[in-house]
Coordinates of C-alpha atoms and ligand atoms in Angstrom, one line a residue:
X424 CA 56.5 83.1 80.1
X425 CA 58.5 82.4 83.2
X426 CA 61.9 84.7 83.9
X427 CA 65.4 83.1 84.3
X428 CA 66.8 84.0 87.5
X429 CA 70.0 82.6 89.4
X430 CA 71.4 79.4 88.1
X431 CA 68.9 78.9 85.3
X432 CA 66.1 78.6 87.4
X433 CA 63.1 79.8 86.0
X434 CA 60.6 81.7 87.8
X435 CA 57.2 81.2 87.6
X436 CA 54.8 84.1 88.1
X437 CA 51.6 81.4 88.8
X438 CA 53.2 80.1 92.2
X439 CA 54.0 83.8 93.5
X440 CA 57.9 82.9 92.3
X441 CA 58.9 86.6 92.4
X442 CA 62.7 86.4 94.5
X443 CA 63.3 88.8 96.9
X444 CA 66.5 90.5 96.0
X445 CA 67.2 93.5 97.9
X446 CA 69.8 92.1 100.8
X447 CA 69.3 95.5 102.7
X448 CA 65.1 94.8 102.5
X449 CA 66.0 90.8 104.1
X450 CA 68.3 92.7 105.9
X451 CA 65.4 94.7 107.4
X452 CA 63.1 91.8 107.8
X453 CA 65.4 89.7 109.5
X454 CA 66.2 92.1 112.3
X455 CA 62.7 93.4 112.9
X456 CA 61.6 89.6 113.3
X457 CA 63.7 89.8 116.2
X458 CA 65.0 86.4 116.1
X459 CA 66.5 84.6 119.3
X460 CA 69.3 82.0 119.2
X461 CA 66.9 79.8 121.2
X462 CA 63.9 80.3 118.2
X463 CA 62.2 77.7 115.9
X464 CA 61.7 80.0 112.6
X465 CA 58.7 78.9 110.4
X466 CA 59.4 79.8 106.9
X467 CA 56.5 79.9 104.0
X468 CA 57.8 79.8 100.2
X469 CA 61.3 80.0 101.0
X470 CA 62.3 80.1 97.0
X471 CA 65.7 80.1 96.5
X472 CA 66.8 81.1 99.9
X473 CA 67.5 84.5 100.5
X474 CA 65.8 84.7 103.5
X475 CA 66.4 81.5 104.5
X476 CA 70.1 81.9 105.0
X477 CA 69.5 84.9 107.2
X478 CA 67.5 83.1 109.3
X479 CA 69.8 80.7 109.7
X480 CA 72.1 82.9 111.3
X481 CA 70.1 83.9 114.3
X482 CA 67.9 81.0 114.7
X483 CA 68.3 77.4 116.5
X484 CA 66.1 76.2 113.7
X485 CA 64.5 77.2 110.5
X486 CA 61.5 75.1 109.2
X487 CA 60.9 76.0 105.5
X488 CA 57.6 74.4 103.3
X489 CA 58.3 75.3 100.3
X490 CA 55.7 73.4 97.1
X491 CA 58.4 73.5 93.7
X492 CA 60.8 70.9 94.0
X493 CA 63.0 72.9 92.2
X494 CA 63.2 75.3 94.8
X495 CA 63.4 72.3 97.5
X496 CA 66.8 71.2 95.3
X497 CA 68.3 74.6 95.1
X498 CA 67.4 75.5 98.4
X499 CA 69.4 72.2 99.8
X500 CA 72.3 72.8 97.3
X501 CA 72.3 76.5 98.9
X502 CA 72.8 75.4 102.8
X503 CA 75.0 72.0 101.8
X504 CA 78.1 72.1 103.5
X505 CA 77.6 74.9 105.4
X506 CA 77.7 75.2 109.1
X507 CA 73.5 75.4 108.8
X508 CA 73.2 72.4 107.2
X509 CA 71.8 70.8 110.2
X510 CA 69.7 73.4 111.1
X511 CA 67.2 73.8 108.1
X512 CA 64.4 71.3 107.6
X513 CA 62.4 71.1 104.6
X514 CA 59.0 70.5 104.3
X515 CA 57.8 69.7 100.5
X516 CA 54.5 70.2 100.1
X517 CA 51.7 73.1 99.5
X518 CA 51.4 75.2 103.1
X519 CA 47.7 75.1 103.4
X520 CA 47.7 71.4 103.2
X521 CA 50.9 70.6 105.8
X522 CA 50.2 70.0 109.3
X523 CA 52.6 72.7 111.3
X524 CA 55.3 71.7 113.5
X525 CA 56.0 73.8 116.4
X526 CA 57.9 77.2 115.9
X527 CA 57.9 80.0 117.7
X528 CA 58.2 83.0 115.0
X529 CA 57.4 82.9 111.4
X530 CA 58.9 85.0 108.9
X531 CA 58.3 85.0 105.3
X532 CA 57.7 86.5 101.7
X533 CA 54.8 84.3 100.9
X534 CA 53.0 83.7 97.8
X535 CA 50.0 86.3 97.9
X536 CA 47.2 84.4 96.2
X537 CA 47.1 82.6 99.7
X538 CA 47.5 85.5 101.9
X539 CA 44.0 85.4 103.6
X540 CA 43.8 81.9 103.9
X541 CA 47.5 81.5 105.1
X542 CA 47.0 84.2 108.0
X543 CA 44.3 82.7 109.5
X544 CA 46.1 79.1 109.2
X545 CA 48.7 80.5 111.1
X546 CA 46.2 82.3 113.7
X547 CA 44.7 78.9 114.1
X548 CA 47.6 77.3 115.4
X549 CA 48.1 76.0 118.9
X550 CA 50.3 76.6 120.8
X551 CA 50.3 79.9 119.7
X552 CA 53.4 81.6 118.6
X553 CA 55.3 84.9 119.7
X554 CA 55.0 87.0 116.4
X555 CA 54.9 86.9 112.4
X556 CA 56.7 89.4 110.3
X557 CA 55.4 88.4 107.1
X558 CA 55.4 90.5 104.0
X559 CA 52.3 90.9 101.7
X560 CA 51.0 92.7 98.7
X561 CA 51.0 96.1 99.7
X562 CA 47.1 96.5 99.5
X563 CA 46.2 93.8 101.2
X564 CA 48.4 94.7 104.1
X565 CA 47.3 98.0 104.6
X566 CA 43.7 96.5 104.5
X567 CA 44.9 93.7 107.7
X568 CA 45.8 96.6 109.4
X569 CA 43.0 99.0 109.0
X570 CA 41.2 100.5 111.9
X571 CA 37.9 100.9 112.4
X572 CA 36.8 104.0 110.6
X573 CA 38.9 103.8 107.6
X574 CA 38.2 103.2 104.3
X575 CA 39.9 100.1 104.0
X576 CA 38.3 99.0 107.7
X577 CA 36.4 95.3 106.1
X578 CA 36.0 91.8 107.7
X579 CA 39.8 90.9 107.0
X580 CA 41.0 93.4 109.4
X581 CA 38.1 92.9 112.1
X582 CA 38.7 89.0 112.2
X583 CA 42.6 89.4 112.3
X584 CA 42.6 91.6 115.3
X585 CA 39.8 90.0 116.9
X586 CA 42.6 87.4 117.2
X587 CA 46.2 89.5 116.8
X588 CA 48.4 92.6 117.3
X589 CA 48.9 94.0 113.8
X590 CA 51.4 96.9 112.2
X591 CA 52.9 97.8 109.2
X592 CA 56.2 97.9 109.4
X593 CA 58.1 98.8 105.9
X594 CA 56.5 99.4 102.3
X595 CA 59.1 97.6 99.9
X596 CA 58.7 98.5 96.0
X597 CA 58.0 96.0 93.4
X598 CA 61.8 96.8 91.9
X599 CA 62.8 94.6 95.4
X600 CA 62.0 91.3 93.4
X601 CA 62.7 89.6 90.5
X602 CA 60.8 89.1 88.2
X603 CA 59.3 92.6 89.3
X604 CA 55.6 91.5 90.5
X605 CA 52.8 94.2 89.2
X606 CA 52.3 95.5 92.7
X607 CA 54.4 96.9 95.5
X608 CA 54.5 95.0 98.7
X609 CA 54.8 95.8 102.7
X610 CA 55.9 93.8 105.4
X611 CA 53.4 93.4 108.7
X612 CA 54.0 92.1 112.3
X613 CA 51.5 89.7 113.5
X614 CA 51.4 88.9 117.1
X615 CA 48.9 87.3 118.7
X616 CA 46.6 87.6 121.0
X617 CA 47.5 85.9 124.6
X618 CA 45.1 84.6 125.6
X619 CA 42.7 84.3 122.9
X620 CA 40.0 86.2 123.2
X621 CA 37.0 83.7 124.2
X622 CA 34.7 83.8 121.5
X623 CA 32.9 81.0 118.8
X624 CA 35.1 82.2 115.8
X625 CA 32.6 80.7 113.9
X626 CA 29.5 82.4 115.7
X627 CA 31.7 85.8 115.3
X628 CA 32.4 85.5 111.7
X629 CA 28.6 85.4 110.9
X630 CA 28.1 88.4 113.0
X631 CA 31.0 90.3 111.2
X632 CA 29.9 89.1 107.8
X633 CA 26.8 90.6 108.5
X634 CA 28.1 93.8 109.7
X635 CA 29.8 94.2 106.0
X636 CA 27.0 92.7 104.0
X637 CA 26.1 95.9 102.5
X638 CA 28.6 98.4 101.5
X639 CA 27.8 102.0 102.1
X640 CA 24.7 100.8 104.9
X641 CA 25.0 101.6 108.8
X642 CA 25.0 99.2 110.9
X643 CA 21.9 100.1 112.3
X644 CA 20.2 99.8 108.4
X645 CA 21.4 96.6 108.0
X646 CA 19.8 95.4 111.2
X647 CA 16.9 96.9 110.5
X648 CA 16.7 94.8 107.3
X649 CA 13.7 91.9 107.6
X650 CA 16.0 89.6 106.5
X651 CA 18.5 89.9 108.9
X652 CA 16.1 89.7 111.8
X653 CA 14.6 86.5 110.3
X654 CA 17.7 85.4 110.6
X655 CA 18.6 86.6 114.1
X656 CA 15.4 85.6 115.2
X657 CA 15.9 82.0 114.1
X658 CA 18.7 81.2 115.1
X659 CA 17.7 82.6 118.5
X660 CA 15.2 79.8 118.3
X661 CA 17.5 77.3 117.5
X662 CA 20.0 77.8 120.0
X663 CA 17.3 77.9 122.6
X664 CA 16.0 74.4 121.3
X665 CA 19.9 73.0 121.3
X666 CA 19.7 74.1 125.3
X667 CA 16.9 72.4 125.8
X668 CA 14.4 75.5 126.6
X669 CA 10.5 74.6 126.5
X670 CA 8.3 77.3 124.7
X671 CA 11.1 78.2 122.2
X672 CA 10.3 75.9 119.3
X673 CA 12.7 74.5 117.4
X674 CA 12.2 75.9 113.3
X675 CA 13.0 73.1 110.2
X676 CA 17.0 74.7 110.6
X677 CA 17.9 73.2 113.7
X678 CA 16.7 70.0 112.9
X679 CA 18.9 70.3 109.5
X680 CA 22.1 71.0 110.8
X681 CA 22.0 73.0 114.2
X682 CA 22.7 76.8 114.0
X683 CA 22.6 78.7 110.7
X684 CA 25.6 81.0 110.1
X685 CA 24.1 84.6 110.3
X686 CA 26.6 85.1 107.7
X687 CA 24.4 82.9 105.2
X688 CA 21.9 86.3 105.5
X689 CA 24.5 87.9 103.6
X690 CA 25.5 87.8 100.1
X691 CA 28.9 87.4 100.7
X692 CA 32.0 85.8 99.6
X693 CA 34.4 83.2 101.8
X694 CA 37.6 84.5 101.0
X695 CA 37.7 88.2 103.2
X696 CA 38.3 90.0 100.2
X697 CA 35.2 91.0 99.0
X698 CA 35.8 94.9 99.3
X699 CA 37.3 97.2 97.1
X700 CA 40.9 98.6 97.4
X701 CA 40.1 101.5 96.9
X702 CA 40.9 103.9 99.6
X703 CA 44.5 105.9 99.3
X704 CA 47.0 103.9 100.4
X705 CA 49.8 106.4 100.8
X706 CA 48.6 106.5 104.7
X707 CA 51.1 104.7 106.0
X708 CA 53.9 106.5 108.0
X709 CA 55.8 103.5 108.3
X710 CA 59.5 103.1 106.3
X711 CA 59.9 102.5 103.1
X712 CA 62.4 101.0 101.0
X713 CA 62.3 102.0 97.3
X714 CA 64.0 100.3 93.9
X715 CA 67.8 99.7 94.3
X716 CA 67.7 96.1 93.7
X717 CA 71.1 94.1 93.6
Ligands
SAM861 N1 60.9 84.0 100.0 C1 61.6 83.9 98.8 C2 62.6 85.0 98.6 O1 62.4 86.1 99.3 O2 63.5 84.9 97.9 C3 60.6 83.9 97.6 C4 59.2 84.0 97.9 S1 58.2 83.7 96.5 C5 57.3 85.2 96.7 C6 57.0 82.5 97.0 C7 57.5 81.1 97.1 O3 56.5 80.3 97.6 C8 58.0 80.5 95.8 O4 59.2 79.8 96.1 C9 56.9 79.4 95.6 O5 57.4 78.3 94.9 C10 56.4 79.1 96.9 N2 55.0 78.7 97.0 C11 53.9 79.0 96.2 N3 52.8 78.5 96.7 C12 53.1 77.8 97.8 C13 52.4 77.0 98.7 N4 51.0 76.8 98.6 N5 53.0 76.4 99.8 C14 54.3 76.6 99.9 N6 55.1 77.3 99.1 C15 54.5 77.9 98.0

């Protein structure tokens, strides 16, 4: 059942509701965000406000979407009446589903059964902003920042830097929160890439997909694979027909629905989190901040 925390609240483990509690580990986030007096901070899940009230501090605006009203009531009781008042807006509503406003940093201790889906929201965005320090289960982050060649090297990690800067930056242990969550957690700087790079995410994503469609495969089997150059070799086809070249013949797919996504070759899944964890992932030389919860 759900955990009382501070004034009553309860805390419930199904929205990611585990409260960061360690002031030295906001402490650490807040100053590595490197917040400006002249920033618009995005916030995701602000909960009860820990974070939030740092921000506040150093920032010309924080911009919280938070989805429990409860946590929208306590976080407004929180700033009432304080000189930051004025300065916090607060969007109600679930993150994925909120059109973004301008900001220019985001920092926040998000839920993590949206983590994959949230990062690339906030990659999507336009104009792009200066950098996200954003904290994550701790497995998940050390697969966005895997390099090629590592174990824990998949499509999440090629797809976010395709598009962004990525390190880790501090491992924070599960005795940080409360209610403790099962797993520990790291926090990851996310800056993006100016300009984009200028490529059809889309067309990209099917390549990549491909690339990790069989675990344990080289590239160069999996190219080799009939399938796969069926694939290839019609939607070569297609696009050819699309520009309008004679002698390419357009096959059925084209006139269904334009180019197929090489990634429908694959057995796959949509979600970028279709490998295992199961490399070490004691690699990181990064800081770490251990138990020792206030
Ligand atoms: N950042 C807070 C702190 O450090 O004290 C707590 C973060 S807690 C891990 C996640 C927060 O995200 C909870 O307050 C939860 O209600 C909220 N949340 C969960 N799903 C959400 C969604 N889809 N959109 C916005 N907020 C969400």
């Amino acid at each position: 059942g759900p955990n009382t925390g501070v004034s009553g609240l309860e805390f419930h483990k199904s929205k990611g509701q585990h409260i960061l509690r360690n002031p030295l580990v906001v402490q650490a986030i807040v100053d590595k965000a490197g917040v400006k007096s002249t920033d618009v901070v995005l916030e995701i899940g602000p909960g009860t406000g820990n974070l939030t009230v740092k921000l506040l501090e150093k920032a010309k605006k924080v911009i919280a979407v938070e989805l429990d009203p409860r946590m929208v009531l306590e976080l407004q009781r929180r700033v009432q009446g304080t000189p930051y008042a004025n300065n916090l807006q607060i969007i109600h509503g679930d993150f994925m589903r909120v059109e973004l406003p301008y900001f220019d940093l985001c920092v926040a201790n998000i839920p993590y059964n949206i983590s994959s889906p949230l990062t690339f929201k906030l990659l999507a965005h336009r104009p792009a902003f200066r950098a996200a320090v954003i904290m994550y289960q701790h497995e998940f982050a050390m697969r966005l920042v895997a390099k090629a060649g590592d174990n824990l090297y998949s499509r999440l990690a090629v797809n976010t830097q395709l598009l962004a800067r990525v390190s880790h930056l501090l491992k924070v242990g599960k005795n940080n929160f409360r209610p403790p969550p099962k797993v520990d957690s790291s926090v990851v700087r996310i800056e993006p890439r100016h300009p984009p790079p200028p490529v059809n995410f889309l067309e990209w994503d099917g390549l990549v997909r491909l690339c990790f469609s069989r675990k344990n495969k080289t590239l160069g089997a999996i190219f080799k694979q009939t399938n796969t150059l069926q694939a290839l070799e019609t939607n070569w086809r297609t696009y050819q027909a699309l520009q309008g070249n004679a002698g390419a013949a357009a096959p059925p797919a084209a006139a269904a629905g334009g180019i197929a996504s090489l990634g429908a070759a694959a057995a796959d899944d949509d979600a970028m989190e279709d490998d295992a964890m199961d490399g070490d992932d004691d690699n990181d030389d990064a800081m770490t901040v251990d138990g020792g919860a206030g």
